[in-house]
Coordinates of C-alpha atoms in Angstrom, one line a residue:
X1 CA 59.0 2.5 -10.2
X2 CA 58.8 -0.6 -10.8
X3 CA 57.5 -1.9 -7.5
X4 CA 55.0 1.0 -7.5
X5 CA 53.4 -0.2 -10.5
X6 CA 53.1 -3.8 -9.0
X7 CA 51.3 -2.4 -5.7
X8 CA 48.7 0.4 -8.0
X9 CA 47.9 -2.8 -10.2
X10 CA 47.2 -5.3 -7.0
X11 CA 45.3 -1.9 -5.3
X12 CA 43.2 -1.7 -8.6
X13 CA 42.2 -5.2 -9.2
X14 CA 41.1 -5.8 -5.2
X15 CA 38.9 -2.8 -6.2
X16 CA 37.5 -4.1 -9.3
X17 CA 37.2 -7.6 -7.0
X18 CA 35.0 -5.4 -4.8
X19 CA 32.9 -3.8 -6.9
X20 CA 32.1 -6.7 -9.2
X21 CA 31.0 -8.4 -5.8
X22 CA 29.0 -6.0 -4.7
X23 CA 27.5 -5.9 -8.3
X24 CA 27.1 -9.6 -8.2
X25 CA 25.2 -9.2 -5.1
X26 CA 22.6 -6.4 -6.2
X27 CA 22.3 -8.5 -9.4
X28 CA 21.3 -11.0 -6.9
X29 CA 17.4 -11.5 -6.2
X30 CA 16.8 -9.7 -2.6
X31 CA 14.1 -12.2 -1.9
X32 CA 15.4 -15.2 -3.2
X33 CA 15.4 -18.0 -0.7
X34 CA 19.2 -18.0 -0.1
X35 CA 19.4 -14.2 0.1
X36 CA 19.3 -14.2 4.6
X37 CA 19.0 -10.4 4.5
X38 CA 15.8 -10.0 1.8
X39 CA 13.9 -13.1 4.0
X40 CA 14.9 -11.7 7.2
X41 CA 13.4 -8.5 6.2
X42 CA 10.4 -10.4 4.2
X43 CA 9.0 -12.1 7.3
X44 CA 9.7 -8.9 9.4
X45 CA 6.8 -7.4 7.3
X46 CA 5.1 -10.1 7.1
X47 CA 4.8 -10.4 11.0
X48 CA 4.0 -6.5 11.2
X49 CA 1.4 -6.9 9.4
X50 CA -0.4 -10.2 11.0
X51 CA -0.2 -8.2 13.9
X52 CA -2.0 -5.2 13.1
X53 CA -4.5 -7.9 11.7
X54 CA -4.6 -9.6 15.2
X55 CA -5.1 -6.0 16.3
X56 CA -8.2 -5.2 13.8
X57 CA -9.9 -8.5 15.4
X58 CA -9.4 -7.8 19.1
X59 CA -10.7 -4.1 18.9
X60 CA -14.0 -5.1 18.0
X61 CA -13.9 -8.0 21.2
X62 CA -12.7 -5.1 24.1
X63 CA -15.0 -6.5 26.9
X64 CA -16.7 -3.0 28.1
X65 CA -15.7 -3.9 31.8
X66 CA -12.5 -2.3 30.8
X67 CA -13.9 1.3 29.5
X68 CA -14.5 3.9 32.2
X69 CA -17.0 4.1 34.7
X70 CA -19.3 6.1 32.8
X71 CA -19.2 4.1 29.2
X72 CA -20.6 1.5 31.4
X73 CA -24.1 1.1 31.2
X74 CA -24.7 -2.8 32.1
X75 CA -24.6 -2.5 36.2
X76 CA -22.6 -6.8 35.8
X77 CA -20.0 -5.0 34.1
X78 CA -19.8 -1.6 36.6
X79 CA -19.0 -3.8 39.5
X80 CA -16.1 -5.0 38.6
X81 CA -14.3 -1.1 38.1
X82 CA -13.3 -1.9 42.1
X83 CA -11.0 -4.5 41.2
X84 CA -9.1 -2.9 37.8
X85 CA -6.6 -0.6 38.1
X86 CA -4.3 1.5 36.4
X87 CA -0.8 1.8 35.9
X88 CA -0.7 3.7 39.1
X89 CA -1.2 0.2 40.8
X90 CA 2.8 0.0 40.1
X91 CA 3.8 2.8 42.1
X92 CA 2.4 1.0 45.5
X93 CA 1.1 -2.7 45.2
X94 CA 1.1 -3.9 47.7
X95 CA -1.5 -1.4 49.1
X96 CA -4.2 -2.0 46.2
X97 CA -3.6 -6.0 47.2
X98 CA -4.4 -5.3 50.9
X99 CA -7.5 -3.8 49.3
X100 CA -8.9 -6.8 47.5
X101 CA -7.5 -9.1 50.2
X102 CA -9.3 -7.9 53.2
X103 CA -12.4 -8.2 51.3
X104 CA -14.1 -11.8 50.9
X105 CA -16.7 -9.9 48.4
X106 CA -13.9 -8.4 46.1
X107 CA -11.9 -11.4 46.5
X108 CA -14.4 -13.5 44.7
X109 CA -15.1 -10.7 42.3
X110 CA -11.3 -10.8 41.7
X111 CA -11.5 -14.7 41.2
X112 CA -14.8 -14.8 38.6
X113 CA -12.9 -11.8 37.0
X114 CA -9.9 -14.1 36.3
X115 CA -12.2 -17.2 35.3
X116 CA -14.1 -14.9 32.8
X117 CA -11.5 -12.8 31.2
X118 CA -8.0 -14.1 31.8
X119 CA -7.9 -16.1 28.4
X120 CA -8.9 -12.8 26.7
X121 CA -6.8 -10.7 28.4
X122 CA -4.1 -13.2 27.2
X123 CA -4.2 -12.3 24.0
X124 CA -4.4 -8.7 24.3
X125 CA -1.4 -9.0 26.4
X126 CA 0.3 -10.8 23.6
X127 CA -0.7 -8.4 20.7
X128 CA 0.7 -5.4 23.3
X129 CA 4.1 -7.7 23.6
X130 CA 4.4 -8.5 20.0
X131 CA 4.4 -5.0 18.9
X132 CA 7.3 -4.6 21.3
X133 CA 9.3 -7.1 20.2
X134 CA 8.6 -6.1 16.0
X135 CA 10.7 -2.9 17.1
X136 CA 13.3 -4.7 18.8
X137 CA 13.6 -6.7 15.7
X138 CA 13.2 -3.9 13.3
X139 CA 16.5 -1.9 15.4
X140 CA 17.9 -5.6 15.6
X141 CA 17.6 -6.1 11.9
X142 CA 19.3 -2.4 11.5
X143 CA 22.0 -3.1 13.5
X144 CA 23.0 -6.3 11.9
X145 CA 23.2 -4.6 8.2
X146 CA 24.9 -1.4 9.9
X147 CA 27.3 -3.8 11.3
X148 CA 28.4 -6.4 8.3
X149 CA 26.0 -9.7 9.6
X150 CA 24.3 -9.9 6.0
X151 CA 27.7 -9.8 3.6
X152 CA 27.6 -6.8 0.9
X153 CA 24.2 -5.5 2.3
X154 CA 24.4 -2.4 3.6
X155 CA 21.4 0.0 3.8
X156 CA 22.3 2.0 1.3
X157 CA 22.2 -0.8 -1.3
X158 CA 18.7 -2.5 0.2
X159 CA 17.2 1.2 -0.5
X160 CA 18.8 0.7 -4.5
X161 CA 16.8 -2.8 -4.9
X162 CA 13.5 -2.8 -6.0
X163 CA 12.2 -5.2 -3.6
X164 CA 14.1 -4.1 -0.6
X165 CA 13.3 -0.5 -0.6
X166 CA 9.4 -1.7 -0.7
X167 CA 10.3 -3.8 2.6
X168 CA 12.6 -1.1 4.5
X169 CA 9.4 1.4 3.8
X170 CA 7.0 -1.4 4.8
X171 CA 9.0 -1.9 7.9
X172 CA 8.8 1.3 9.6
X173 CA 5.5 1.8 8.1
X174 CA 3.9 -0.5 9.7
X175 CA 5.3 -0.1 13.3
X176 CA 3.9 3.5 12.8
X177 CA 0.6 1.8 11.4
X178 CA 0.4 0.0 15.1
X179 CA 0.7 2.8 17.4
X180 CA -2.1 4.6 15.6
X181 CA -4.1 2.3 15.6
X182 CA -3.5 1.1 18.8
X183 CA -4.5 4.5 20.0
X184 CA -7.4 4.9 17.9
X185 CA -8.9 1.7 18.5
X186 CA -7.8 0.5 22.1
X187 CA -7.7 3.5 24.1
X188 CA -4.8 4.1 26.7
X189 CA -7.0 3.8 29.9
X190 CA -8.7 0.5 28.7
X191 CA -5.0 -0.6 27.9
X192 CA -3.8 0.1 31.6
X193 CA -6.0 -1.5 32.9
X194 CA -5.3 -4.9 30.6
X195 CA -1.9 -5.1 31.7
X196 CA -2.6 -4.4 34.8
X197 CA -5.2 -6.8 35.0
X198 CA -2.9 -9.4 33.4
X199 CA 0.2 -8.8 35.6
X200 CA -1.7 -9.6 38.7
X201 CA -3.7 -12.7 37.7
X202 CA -0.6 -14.3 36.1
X203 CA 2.4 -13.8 38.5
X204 CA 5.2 -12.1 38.6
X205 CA 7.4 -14.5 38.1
X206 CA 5.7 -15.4 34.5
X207 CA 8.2 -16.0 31.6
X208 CA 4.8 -14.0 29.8
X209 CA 6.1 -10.9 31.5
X210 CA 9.7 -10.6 31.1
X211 CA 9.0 -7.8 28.1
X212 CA 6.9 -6.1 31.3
X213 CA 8.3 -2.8 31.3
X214 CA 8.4 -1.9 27.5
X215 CA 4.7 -3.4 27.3
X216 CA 4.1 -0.9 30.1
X217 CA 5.9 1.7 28.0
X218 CA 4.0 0.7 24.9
X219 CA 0.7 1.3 26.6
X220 CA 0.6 4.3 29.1
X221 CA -2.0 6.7 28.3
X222 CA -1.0 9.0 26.1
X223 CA -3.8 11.9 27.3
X224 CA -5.4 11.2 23.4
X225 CA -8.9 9.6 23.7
X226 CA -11.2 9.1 21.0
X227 CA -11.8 12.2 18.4
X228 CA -11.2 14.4 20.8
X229 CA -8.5 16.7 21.3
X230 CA -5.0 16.2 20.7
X231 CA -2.5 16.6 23.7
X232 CA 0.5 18.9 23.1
X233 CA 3.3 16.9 20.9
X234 CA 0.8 14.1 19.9
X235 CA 1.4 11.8 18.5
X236 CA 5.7 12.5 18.1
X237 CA 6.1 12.1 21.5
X238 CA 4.4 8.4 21.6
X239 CA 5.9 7.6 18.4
X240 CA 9.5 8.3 20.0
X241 CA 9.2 6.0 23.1
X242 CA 10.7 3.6 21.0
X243 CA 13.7 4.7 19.9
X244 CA 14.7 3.7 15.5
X245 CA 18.0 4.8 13.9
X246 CA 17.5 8.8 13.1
X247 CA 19.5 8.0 9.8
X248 CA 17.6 5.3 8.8
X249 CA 14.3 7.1 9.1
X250 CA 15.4 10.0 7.1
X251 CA 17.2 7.3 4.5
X252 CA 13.5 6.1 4.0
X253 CA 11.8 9.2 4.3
X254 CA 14.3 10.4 1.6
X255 CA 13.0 7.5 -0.9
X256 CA 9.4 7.6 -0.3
X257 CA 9.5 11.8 -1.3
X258 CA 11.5 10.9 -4.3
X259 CA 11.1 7.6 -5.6
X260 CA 8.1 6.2 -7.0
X261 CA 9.0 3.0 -4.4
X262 CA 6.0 1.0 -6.4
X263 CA 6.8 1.5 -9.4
X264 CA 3.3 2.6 -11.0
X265 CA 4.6 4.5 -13.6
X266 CA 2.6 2.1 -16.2
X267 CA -0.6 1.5 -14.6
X268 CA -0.8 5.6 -13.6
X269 CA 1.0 7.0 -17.0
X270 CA -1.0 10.6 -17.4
X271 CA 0.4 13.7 -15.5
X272 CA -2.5 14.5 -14.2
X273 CA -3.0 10.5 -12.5
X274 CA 0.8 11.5 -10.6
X275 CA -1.3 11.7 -6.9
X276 CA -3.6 8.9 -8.0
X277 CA 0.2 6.7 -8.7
X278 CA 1.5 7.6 -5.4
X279 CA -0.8 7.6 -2.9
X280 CA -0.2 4.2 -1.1
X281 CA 3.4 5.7 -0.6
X282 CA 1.7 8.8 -0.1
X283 CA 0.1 7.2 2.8
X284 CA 3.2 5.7 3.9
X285 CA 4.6 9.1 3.9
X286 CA 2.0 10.5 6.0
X287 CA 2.9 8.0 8.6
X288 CA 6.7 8.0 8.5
X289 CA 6.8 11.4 9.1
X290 CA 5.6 11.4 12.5
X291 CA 9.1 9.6 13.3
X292 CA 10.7 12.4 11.8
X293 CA 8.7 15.3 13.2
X294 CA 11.6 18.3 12.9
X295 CA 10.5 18.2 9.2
X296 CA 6.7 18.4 9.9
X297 CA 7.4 21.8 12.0
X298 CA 10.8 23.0 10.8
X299 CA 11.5 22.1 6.8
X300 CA 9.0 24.3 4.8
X301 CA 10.9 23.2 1.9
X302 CA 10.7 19.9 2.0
X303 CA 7.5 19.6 3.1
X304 CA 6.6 21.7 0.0
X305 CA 8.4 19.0 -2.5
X306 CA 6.5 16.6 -0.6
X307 CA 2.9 18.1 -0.5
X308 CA 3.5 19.3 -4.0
X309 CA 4.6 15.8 -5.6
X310 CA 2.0 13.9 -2.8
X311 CA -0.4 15.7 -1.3
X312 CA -1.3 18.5 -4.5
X313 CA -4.9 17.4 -5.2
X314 CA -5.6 14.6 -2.4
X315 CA -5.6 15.9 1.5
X316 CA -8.0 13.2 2.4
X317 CA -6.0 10.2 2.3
X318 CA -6.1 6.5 3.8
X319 CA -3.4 5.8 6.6
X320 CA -4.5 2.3 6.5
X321 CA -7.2 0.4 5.7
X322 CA -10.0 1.8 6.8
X323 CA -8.3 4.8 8.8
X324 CA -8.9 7.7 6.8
X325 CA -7.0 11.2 7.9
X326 CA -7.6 14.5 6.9
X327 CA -4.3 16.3 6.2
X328 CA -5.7 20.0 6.9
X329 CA -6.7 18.8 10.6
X330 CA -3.8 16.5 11.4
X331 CA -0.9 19.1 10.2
X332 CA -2.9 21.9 11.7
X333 CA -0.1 22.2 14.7
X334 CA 3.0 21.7 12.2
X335 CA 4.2 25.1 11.0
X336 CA 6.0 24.3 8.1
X337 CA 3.4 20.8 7.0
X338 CA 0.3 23.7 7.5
X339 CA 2.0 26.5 5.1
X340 CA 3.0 23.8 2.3
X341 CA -0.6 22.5 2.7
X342 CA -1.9 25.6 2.5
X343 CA -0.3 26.7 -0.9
X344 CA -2.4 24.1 -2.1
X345 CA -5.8 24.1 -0.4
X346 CA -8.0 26.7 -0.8
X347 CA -11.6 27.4 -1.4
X348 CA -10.8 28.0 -5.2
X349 CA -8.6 25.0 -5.7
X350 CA -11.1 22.4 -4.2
X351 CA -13.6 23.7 -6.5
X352 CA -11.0 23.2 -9.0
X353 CA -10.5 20.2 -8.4
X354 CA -14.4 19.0 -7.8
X355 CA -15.6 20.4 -11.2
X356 CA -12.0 18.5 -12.8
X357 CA -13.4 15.3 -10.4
X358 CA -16.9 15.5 -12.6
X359 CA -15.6 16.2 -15.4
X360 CA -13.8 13.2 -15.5
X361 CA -16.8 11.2 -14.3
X362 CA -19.0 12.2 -17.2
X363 CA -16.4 11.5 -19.9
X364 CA -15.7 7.8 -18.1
X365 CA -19.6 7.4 -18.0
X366 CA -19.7 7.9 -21.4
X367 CA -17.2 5.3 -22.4
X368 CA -18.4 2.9 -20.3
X369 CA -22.1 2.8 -21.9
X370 CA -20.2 2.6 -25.0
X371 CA -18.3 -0.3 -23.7
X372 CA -21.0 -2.1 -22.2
X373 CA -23.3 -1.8 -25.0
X374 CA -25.0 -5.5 -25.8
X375 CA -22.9 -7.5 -28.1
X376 CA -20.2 -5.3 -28.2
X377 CA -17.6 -6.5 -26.2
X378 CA -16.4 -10.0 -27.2
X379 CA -13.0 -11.3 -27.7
X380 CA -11.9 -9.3 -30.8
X381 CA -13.1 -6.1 -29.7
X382 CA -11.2 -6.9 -26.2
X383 CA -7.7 -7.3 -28.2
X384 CA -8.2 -4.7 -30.5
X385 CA -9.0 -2.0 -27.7
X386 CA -7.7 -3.0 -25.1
X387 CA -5.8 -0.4 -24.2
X388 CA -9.3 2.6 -24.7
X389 CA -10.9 -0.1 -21.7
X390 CA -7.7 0.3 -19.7
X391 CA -7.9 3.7 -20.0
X392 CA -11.6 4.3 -18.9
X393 CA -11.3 2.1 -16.4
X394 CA -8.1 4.0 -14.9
X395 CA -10.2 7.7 -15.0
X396 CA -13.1 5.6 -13.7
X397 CA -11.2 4.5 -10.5
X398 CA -9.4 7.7 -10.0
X399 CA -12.5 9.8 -10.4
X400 CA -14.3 7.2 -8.1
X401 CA -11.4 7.1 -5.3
X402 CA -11.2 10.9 -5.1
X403 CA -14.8 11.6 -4.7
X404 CA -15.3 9.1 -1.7
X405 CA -12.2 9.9 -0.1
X406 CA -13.0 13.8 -0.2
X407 CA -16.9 13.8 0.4
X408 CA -15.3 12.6 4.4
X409 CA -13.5 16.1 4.8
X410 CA -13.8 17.7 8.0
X411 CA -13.8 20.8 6.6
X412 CA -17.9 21.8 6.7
X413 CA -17.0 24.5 3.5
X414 CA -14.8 21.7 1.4
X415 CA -17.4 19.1 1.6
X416 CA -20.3 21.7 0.7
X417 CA -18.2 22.9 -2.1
X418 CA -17.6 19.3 -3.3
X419 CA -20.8 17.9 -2.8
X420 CA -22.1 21.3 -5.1
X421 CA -19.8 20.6 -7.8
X422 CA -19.2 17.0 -8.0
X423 CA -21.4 14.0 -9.4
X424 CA -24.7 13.7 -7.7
X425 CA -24.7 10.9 -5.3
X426 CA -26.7 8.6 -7.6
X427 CA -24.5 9.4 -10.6
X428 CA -21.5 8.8 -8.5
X429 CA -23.2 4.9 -7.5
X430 CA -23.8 4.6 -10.9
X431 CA -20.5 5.3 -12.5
X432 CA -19.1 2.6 -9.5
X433 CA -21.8 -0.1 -10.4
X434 CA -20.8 0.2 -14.5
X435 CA -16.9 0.1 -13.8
X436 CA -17.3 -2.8 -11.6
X437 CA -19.2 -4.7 -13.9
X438 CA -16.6 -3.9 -16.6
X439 CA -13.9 -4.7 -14.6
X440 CA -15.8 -8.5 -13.5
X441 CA -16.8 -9.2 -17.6
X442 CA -13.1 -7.9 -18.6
X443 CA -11.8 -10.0 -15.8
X444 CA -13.7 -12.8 -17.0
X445 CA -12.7 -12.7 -20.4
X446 CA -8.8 -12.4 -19.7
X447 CA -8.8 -16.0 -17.9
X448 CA -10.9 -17.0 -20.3
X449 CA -8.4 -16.1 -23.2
X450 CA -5.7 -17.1 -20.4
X451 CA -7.3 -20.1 -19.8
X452 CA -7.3 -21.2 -23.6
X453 CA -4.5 -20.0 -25.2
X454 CA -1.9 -23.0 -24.8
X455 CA -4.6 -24.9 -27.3
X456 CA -5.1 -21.8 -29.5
X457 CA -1.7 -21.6 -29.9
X458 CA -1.8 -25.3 -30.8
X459 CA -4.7 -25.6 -32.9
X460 CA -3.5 -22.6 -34.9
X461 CA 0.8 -23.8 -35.1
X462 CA -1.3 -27.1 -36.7
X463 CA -3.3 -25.0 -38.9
X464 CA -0.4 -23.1 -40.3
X465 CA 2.3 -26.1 -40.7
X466 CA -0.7 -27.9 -42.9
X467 CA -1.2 -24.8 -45.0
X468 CA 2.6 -24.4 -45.8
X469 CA 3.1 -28.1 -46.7
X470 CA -0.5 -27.9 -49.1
X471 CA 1.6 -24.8 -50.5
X472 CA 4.4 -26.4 -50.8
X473 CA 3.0 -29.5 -52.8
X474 CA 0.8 -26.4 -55.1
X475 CA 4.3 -25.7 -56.2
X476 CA 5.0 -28.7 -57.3
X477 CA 2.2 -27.8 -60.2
X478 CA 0.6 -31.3 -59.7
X479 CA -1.9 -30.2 -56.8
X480 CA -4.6 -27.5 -57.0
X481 CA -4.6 -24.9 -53.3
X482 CA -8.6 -26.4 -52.1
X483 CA -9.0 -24.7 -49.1
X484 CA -8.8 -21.2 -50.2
X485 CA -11.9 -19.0 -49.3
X486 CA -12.6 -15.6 -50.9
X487 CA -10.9 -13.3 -48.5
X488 CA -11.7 -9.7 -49.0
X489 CA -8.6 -7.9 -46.9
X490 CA -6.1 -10.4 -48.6
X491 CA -7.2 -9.6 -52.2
X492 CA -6.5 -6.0 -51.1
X493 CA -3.6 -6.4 -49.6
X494 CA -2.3 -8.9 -52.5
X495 CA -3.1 -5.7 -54.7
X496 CA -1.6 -3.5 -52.6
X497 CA 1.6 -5.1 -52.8
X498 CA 1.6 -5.8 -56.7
X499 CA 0.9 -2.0 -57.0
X500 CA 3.8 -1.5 -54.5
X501 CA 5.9 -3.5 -56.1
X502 CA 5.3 -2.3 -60.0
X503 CA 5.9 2.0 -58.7
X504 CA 9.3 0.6 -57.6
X505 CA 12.3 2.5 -59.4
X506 CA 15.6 1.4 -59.8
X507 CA 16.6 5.1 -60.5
X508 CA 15.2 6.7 -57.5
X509 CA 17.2 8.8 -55.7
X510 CA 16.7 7.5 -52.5
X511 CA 17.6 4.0 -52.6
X512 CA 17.3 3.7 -48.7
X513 CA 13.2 4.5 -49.3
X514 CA 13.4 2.0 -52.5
X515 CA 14.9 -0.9 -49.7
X516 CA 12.1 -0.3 -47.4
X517 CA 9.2 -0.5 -50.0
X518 CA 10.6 -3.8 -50.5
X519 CA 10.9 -4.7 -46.9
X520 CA 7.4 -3.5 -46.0
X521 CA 6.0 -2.9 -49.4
X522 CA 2.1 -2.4 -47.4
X523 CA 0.6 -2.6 -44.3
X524 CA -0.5 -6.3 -42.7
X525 CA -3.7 -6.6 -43.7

């Protein structure tokens, strides 16, 4: 018995060692600069998204020689369609080479082609790489927490941080982020013929091409071009050509429909704001999802919670920056995303929620007149209301974002409906105009106070300690109190108090409410 109760208390303290480790290392700041797994995963995202900003610059630079034939309208650019090819130039090579070769007019077509474009063509070619190698990382990254590398991390306690759960979301995010945009804003012909282009005019035997075959992956034409329509299975099937832990995904999925991953609980308070809160994880959501597809067509009950805590008032809703998706088109081909969607979007309810939108406009239109009113808003006022300016401006921006983001619905009947019940166009500008120049004065006056309070705090701890000693030397009933102004709210509250103080009874009943007359006997004046 003895020896039994030796080995239970050796068992217990290892697992009170444990757990106050693994306490010890959630206590731990995930992105301080010792913590290996929080940077690892910092500059991850941080990489993910310098890329899709590398992307945003080269879309607008696609030289047109790369669109097809008949987007071509400059006859310098046409002629070069002999020499680019496709990704059927893998299948047989060496034939499309004999091609160019036995011509001396497309050989030095091929050779001003590579003098003119090959530094450009670079660079795509490196944006097209460097999305391949993020995933490679991302799964890399994965596998080392799944497998022990980063000591006491695990996934399950990066999704418990506050900081980490924002990154893993980010991560996957952001991959998701590039393929749609990559198909939305370099087409999948115009890529072929990139990397096509780039194989041949920088060798085989390049170190540049030894990621090759997942770039080639990465960019064969998915069968979606432009805004028109969607192939069968788009865009799940290009989003799994790249294969990311199945239990990870739904780990992050699972936080992102239940957690409110940026915390905005303060700046979002009001029931009614709970859409306006979440919609940048909302967005993430959206995204996310298209890596977990089986719950888009199969799980009408959890894509209810998540249309119903997400997506209630807001179908119109920013991917990314500047990439704005409709939710009633893009779930259209989802069973179970279309029926939660549909519980919630009808002809009645975006009326609904128009006349709500307006409604909400007036009242911050209102305020904000007030607020702007000449002479009105100085320093005092600011402190003594702040939280009435915080609140307009919060309906302000949520009644601003909802009526631009909706008035792009591709739904002819929704935008008639909103455009009928909503703020006119010029009231709508005008509402934006007066939040944004309360948000620039309020913003001025913040670093303003900011900006000067070290030597407020100064000039007033000086004025105070010289009041207390001139008190202090009044009691000594040899010097008179000279600096005393009539003050009108201190010979109040001075009476206040002396009336306080004389209704006090020492038989009262209550001698708890006797003890706090005395502690507070009136308000501060």
């Amino acid at each position: 018995a003895e020896a039994w109760a030796q080995a239970w208390a050796c068992a217990w303290a290892s697992a009170c060692a444990v757990a106050a480790g693994e306490a010890a290392a959630m206590a731990e700041d995930f992105l301080s600069e010792d913590n290996l797994c929080g940077q690892s995963l910092l500059r991850l995202v941080s990489r993910g998204s310098s890329i899709i900003a590398e992307l945003q610059r080269l879309q607008a630079n696609i030289p047109k020689v790369f669109l097809p034939r008949d987007g071509i309208d400059d006859p310098e650019q046409a002629r070069y369609a002999s020499i680019l090819f496709d990704f059927g130039y893998l299948t047989n090579p060496e034939d499309y080479e004999r091609k160019v070769n036995t011509s001396t007019e497309m050989l030095d077509l091929d050779q001003e082609f590579n003098d003119t474009f090959y530094e450009l063509l670079g660079r795509f070619y490196k944006l097209f790489e460097s999305i391949v190698i993020y995933v490679a990382d991302l799964n890399k990254f994965v596998e080392d927490v799944q497998a022990g590398y980063f000591i006491q991390h695990t996934v399950d306690n990066i999704l418990l941080d506050d900081s980490g759960r924002q990154l893993m979301c980010e991560a996957l995010y952001l991959f998701g982020v590039m393929l749609l945009l990559l198909e939305r804003q370099i087409p999948g012909p115009v890529r072929e013929r990139m990397v096509i282009a780039f194989y041949r005019h920088s060798g085989e035997s390049a170190s540049s091409q030894e990621n090759i075959e997942d770039v080639c992956r990465l960019c064969r034409q998915t069968g979606y071009v432009g805004r028109g329509s969607k192939p069968r299975n788009y865009p799940e099937n290009f989003f799994a050509r790249f294969s990311i832990d199945k239990m990870v995904i739904s780990q992050i999925i699972g936080r992102m429909q239940n957690d409110d991953i940026y915390m905005q609980a303060s700046s979002f308070p009001l029931p009614e704001h709970r859409t306006t809160r979440l919609v940048a994880q909302g967005s993430m959501l959206y995204v996310c999802l298209y890596f977990a597809p089986q719950l888009l067509k199969g799980e009408p009950a959890t894509m209810r919670e998540i249309v119903d805590r997400h997506f209630s008032e807001n179908w119109v809703i920013p991917a990314y920056m500047g990439y704005v998706v409709d939710l009633s088109v893009e779930w259209s081909s989802y069973a179970a995303a279309a029926a939660a969607l549909g519980n919630v979007l009808s002809a009645a309810n975006v009326q609904t929620f128009a006349r709500r939108n307006k409604r909400r406009a007036v009242v911050a239109m209102e305020k904000l007149r007030g607020f702007l009113t000449q002479g009105r808003l100085d320093e005092k006022f600011l402190l003594d209301n702040l939280e009435a300016l915080m609140s307009c401006m919060r309906e302000s921006n949520v009644a601003l974002r909802w009526r631009f983001l909706h008035a792009r619905a591709r739904s002819k009947a929704y935008r008639e409906a909103i455009h009928r019940e909503c703020a006119s166009d010029d009231e709508t500008i005008a509402l934006l105009l007066q939040t944004s120049q309360l948000e620039w004065r309020l913003k001025a006056m913040f670093e303003t106070l900011l900006r000067e309070k070290a030597s407020k705090w100064q000039a007033c701890r000086e004025q105070s300690a010289e009041r207390l000693k001139e008190l202090s030397q009044y009691f000594t009933g040899e010097v008179l109190l000279t600096r005393v102004r009539r003050d009108e709210s201190m010979v109040k509250w001075f009476a206040g108090v002396a009336q306080t103080v004389a209704s006090l009874d020492y038989e009262e009943e209550h001698a708890t409410v006797t003890g706090r007359k005395i502690r507070n006997p009136t308000p501060n004046p």
